[in-house]
mmCIF file with all atom_site columns, C-alpha atoms in Angstrom:
data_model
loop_
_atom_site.group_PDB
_atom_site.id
_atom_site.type_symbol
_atom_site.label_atom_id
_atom_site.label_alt_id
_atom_site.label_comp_id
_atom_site.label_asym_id
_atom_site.label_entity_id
_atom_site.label_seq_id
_atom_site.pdbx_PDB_ins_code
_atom_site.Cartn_x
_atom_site.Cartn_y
_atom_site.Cartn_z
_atom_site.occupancy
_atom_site.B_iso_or_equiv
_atom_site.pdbx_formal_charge
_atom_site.auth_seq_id
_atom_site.auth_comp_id
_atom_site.auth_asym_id
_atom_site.auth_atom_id
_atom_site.pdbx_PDB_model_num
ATOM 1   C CA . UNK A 1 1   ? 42.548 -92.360  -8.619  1.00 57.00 ? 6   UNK A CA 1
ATOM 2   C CA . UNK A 1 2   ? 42.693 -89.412  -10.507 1.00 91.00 ? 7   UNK A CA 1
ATOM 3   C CA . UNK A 1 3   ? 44.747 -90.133  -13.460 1.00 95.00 ? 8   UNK A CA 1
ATOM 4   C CA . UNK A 1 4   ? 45.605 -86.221  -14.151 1.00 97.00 ? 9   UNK A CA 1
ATOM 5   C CA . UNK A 1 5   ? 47.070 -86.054  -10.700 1.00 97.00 ? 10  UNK A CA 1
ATOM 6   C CA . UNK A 1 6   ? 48.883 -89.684  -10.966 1.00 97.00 ? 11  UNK A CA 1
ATOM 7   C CA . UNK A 1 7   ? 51.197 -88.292  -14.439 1.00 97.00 ? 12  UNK A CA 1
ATOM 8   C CA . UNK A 1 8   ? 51.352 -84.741  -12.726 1.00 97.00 ? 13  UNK A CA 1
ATOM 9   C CA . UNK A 1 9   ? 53.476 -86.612  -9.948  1.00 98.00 ? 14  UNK A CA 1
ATOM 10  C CA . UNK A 1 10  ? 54.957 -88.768  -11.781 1.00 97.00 ? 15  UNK A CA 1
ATOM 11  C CA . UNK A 1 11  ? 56.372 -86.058  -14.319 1.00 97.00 ? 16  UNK A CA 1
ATOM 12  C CA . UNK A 1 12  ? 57.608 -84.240  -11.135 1.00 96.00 ? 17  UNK A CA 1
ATOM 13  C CA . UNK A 1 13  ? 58.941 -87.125  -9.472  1.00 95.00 ? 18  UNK A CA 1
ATOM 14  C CA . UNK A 1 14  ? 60.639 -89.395  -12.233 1.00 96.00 ? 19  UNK A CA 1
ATOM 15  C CA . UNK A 1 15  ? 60.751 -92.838  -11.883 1.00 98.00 ? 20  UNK A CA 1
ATOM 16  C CA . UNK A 1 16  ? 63.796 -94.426  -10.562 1.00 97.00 ? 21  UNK A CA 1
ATOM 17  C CA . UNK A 1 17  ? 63.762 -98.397  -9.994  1.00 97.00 ? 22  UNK A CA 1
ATOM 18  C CA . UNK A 1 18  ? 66.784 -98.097  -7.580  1.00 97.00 ? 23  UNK A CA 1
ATOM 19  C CA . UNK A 1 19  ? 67.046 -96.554  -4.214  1.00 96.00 ? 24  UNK A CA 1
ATOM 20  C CA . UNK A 1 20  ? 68.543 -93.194  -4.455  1.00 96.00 ? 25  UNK A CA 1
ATOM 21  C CA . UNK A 1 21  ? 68.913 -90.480  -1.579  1.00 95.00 ? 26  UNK A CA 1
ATOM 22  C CA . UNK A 1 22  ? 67.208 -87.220  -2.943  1.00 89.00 ? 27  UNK A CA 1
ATOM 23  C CA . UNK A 1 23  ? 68.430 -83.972  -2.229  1.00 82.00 ? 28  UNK A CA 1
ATOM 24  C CA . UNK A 1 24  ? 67.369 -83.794  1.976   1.00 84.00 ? 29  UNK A CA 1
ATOM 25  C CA . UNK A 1 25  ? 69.277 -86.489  1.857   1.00 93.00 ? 30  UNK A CA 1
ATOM 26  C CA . UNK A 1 26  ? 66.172 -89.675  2.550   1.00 93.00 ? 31  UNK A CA 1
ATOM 27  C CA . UNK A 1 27  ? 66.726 -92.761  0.856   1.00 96.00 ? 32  UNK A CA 1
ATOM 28  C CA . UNK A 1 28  ? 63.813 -93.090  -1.859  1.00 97.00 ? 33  UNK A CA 1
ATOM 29  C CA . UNK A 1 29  ? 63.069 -95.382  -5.028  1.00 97.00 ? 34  UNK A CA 1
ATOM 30  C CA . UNK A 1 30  ? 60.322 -95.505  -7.583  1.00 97.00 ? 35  UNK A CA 1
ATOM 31  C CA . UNK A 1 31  ? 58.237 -91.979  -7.754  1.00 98.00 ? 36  UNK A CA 1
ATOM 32  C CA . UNK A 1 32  ? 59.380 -90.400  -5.013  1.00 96.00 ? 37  UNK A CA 1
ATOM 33  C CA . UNK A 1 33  ? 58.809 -93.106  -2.540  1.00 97.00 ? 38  UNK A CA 1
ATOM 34  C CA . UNK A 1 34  ? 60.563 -91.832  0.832   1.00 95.00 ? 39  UNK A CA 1
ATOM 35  C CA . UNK A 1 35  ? 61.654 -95.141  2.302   1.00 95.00 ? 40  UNK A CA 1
ATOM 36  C CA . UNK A 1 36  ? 63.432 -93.369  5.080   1.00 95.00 ? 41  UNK A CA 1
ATOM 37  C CA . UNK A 1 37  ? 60.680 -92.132  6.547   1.00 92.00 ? 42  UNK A CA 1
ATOM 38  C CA . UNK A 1 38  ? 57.615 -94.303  5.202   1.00 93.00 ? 43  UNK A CA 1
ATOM 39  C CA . UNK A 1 39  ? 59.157 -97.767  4.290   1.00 95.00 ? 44  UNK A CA 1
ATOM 40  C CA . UNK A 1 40  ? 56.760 -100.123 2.981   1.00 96.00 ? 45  UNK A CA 1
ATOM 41  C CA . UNK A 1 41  ? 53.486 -101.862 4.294   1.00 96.00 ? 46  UNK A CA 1
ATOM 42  C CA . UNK A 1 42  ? 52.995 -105.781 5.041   1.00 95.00 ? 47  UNK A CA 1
ATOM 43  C CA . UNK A 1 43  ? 50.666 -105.519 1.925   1.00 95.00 ? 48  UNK A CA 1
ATOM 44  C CA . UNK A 1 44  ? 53.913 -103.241 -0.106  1.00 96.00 ? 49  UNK A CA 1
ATOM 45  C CA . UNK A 1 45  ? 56.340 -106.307 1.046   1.00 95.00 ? 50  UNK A CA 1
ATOM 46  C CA . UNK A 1 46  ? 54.810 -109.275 0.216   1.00 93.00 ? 51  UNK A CA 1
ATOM 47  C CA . UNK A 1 47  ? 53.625 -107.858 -3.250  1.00 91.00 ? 52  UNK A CA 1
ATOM 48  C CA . UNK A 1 48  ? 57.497 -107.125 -3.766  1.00 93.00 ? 53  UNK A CA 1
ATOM 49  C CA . UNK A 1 49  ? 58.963 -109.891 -2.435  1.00 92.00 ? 54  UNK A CA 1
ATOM 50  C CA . UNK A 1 50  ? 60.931 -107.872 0.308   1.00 91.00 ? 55  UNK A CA 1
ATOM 51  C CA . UNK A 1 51  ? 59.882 -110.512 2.486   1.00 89.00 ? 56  UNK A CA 1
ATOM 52  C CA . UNK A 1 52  ? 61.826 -113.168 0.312   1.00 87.00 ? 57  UNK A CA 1
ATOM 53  C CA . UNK A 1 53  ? 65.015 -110.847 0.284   1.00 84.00 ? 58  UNK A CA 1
ATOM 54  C CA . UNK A 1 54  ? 64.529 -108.859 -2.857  1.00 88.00 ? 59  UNK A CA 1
ATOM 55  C CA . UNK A 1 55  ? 67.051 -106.246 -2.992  1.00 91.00 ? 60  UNK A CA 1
ATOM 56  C CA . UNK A 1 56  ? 66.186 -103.647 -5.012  1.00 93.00 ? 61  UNK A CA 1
ATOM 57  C CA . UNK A 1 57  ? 69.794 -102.576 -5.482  1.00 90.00 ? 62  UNK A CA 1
ATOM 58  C CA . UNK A 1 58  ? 70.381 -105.812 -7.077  1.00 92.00 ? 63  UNK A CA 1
ATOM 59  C CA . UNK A 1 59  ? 66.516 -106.178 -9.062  1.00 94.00 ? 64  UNK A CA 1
ATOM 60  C CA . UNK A 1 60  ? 65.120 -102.248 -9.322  1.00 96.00 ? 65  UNK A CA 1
ATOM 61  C CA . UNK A 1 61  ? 61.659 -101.690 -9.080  1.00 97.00 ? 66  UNK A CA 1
ATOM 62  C CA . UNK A 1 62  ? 59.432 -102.292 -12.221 1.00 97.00 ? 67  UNK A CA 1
ATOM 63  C CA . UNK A 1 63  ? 57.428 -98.934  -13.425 1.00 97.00 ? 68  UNK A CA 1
ATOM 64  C CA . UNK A 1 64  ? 54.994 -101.256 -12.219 1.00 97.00 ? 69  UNK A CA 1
ATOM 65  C CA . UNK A 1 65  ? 55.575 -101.777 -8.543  1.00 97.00 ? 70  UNK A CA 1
ATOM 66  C CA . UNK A 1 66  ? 56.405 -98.273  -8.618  1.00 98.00 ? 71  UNK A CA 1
ATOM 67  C CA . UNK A 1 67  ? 53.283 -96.840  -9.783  1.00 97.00 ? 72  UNK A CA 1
ATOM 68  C CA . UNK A 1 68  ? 51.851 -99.183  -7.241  1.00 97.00 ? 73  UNK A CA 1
ATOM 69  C CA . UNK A 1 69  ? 53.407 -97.544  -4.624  1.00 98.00 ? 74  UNK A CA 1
ATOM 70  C CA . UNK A 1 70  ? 52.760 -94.190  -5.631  1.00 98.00 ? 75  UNK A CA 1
ATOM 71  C CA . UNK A 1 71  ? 48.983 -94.886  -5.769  1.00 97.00 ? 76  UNK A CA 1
ATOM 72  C CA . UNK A 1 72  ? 48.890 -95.921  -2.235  1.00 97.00 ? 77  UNK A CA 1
ATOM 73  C CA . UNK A 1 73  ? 50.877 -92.517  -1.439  1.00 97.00 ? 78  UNK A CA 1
ATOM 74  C CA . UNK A 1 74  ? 48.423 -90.676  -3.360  1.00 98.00 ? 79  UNK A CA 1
ATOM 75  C CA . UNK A 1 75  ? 45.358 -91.926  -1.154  1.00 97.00 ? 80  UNK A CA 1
ATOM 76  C CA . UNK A 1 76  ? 47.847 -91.005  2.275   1.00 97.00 ? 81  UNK A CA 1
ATOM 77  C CA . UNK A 1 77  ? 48.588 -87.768  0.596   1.00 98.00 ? 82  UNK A CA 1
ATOM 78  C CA . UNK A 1 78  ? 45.112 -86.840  -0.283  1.00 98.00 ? 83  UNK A CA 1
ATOM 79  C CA . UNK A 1 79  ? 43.163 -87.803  3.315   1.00 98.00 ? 84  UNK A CA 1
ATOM 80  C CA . UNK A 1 80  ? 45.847 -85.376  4.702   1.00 98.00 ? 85  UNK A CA 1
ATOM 81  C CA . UNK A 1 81  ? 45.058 -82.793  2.335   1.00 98.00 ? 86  UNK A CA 1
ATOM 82  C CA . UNK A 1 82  ? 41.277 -82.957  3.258   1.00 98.00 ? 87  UNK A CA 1
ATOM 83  C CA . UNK A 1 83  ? 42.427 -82.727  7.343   1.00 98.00 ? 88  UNK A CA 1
ATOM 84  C CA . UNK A 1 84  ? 45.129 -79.693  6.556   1.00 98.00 ? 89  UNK A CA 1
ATOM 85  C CA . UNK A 1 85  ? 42.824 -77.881  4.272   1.00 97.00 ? 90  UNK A CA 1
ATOM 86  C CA . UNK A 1 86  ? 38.988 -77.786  5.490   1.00 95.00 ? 91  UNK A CA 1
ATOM 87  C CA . UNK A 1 87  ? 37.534 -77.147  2.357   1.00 96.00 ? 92  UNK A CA 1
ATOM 88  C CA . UNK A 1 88  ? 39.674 -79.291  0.366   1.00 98.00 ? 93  UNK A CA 1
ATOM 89  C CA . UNK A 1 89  ? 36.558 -80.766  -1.010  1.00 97.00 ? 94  UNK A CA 1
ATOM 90  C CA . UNK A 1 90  ? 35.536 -77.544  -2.542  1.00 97.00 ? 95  UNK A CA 1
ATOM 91  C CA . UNK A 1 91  ? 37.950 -76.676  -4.985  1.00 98.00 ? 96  UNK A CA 1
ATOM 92  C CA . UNK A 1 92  ? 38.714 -78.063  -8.084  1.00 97.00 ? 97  UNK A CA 1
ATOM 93  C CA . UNK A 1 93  ? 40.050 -80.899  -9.544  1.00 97.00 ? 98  UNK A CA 1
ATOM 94  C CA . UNK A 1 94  ? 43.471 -78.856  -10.627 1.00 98.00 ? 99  UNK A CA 1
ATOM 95  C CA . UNK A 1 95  ? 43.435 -77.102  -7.239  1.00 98.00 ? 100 UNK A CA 1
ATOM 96  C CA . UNK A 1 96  ? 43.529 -80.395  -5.162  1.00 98.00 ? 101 UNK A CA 1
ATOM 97  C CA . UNK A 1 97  ? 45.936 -81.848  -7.352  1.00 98.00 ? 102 UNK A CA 1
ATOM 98  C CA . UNK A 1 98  ? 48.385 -78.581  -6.657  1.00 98.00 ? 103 UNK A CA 1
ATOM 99  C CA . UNK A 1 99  ? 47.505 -79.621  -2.648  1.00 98.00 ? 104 UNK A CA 1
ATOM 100 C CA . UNK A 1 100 ? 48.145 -83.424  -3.101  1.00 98.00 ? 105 UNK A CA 1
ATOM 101 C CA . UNK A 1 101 ? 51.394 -82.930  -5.024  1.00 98.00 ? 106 UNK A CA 1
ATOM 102 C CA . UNK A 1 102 ? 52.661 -80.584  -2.563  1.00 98.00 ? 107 UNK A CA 1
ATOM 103 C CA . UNK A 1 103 ? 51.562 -83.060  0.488   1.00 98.00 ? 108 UNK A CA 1
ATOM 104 C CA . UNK A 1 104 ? 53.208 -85.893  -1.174  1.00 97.00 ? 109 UNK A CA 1
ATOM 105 C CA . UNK A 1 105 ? 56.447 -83.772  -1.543  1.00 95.00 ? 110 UNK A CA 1
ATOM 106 C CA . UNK A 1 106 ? 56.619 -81.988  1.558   1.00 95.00 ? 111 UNK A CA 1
ATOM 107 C CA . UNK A 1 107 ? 54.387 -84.326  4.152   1.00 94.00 ? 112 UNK A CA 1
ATOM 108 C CA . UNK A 1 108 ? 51.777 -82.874  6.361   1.00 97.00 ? 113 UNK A CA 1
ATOM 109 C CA . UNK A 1 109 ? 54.272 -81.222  9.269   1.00 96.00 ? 114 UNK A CA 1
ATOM 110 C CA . UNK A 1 110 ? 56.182 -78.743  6.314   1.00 96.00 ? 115 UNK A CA 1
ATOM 111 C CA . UNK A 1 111 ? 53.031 -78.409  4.490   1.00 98.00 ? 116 UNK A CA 1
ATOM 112 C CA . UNK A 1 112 ? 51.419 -77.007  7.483   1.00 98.00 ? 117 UNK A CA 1
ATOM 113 C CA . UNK A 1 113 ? 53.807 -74.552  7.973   1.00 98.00 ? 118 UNK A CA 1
ATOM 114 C CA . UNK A 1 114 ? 52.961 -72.925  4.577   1.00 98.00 ? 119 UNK A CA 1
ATOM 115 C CA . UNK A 1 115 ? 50.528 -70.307  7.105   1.00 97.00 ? 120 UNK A CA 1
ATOM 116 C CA . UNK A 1 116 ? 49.851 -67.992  4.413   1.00 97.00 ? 121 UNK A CA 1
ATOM 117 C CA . UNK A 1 117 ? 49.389 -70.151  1.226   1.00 98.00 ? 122 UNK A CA 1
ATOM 118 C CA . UNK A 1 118 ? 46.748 -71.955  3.380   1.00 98.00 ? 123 UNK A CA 1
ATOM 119 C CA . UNK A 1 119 ? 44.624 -68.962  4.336   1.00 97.00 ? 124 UNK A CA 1
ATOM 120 C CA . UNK A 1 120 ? 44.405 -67.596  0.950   1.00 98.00 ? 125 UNK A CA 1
ATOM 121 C CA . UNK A 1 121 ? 43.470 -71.266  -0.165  1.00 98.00 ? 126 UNK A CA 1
ATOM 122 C CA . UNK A 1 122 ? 40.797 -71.266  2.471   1.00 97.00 ? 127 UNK A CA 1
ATOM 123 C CA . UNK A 1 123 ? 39.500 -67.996  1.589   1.00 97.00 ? 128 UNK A CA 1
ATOM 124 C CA . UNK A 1 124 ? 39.898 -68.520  -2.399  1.00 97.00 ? 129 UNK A CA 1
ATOM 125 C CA . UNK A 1 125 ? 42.131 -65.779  -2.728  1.00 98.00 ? 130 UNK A CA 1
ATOM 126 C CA . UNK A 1 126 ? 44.086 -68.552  -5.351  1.00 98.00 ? 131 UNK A CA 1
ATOM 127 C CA . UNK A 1 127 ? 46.163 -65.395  -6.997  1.00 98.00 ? 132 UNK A CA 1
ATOM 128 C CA . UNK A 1 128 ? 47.514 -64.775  -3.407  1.00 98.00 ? 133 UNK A CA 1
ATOM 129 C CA . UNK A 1 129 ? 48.211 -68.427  -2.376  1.00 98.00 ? 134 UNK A CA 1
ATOM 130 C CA . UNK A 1 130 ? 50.308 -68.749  -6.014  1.00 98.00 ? 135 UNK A CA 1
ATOM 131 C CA . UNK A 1 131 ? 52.686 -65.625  -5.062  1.00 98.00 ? 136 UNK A CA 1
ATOM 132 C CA . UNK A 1 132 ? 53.398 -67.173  -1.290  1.00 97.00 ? 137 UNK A CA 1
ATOM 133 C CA . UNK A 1 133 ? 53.937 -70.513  -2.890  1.00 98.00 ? 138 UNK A CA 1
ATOM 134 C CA . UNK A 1 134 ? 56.710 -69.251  -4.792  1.00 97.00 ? 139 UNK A CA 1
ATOM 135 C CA . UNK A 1 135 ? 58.163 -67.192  -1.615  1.00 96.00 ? 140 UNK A CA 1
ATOM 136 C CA . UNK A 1 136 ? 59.451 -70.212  -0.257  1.00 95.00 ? 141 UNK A CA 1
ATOM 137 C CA . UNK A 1 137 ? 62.315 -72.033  0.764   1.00 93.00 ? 142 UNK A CA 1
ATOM 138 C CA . UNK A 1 138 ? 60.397 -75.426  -1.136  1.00 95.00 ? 143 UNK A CA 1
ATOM 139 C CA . UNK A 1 139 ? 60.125 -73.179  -4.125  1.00 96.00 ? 144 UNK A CA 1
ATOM 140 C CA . UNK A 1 140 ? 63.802 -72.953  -4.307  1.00 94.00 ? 145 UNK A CA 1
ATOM 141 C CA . UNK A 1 141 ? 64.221 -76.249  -4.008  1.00 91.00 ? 146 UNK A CA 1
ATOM 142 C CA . UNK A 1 142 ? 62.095 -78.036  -6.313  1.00 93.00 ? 147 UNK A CA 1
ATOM 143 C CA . UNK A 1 143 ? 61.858 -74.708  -8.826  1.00 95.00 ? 148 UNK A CA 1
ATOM 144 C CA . UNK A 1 144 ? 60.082 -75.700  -12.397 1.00 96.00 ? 149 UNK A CA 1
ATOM 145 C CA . UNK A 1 145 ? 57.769 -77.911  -10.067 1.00 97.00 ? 150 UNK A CA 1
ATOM 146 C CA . UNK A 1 146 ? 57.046 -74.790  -8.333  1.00 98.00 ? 151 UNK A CA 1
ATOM 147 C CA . UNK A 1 147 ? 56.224 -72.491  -10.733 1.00 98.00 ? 152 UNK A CA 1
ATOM 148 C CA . UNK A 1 148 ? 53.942 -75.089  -12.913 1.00 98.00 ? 153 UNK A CA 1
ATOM 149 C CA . UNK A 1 149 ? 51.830 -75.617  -9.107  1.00 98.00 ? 154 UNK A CA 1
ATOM 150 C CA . UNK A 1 150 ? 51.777 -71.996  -8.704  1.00 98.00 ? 155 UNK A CA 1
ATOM 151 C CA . UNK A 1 151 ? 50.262 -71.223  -12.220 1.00 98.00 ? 156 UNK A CA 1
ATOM 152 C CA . UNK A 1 152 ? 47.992 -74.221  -11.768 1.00 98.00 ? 157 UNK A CA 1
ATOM 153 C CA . UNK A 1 153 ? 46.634 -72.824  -8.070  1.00 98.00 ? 158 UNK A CA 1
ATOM 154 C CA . UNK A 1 154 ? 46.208 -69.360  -9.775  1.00 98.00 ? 159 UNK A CA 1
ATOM 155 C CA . UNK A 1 155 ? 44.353 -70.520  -12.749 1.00 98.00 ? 160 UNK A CA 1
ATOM 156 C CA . UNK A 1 156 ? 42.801 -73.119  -12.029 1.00 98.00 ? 161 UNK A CA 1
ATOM 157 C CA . UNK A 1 157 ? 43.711 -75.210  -14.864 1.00 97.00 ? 162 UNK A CA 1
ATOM 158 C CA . UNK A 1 158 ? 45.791 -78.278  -15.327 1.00 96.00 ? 163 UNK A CA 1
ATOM 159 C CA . UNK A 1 159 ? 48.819 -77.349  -17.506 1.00 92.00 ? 164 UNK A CA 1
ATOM 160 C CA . UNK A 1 160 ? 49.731 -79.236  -20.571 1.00 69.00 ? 165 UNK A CA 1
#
């Protein structure tokens, strides 16, 4: 696990020990795990005790559990990444970090959608792919995350 990529997401995210609905509305808890959607594994349940009826209204996830969870998104986020984006493997550490974060946020259907971003990412044209990231609905949404990806895509560089 690339540590770089495991504060970038957690800096976007926060870290919330109690389940929360974000702001599409999906119940979520920790760093930005989407419980709606994704839930938790066998392996996620018994290492929280859900299976025992922990209630994590009533005892909140540890920063622990949490970055637990967020590692095993990470690895989901990233294997997508590498089947959305063909050479994936080719591009820097910052520029797969910009891809993973934006998987984990968005998931693989909305990412894929992002037609133009991906073409200039597959032909290297990073300066492009920055300006369509930020001509987005996302972009709106999640702003200073947006425009710290963006810069990172175009340069190439993590930010401090």
């Amino acid at each position: 696990m690339k540590q770089k990529l495991l504060d970038l997401i957690k800096k976007h995210e926060g870290f919330r020990g109690q389940p929360y609905f974000d702001s599409v509305g999906k119940l979520t808890v920790g760093y930005g795990r989407n419980i709606t959607d994704i839930g938790f594994s066998d392996e996620e349940i018994k290492l929280l005790n859900l299976d025992f009826g922990r209630s994590l209204t009533v005892d909140p996830l540890l920063e622990e559990e949490a970055e637990f969870l967020l590692k095993n998104d990470i690895k989901i986020a990233e294997a997508e990444s590498i089947k959305l984006i063909s050479n994936f493997n080719n591009l820097n550490e910052a520029r797969q970090a910009v891809i993973v974060n934006m998987m984990f946020n968005l998931g693989f259907c909305r990412l894929s959608k992002f037609k133009k971003t991906l073409s200039y990412i597959y032909k290297e044209e990073f300066e492009k792919a920055s300006v369509e990231m930020l001509d987005s609905k996302w972009s709106k949404q999640v702003k200073s995350r947006a425009i710290e990806l963006s810069k990172m895509m175009r340069t190439g560089e993590f930010l401090c």
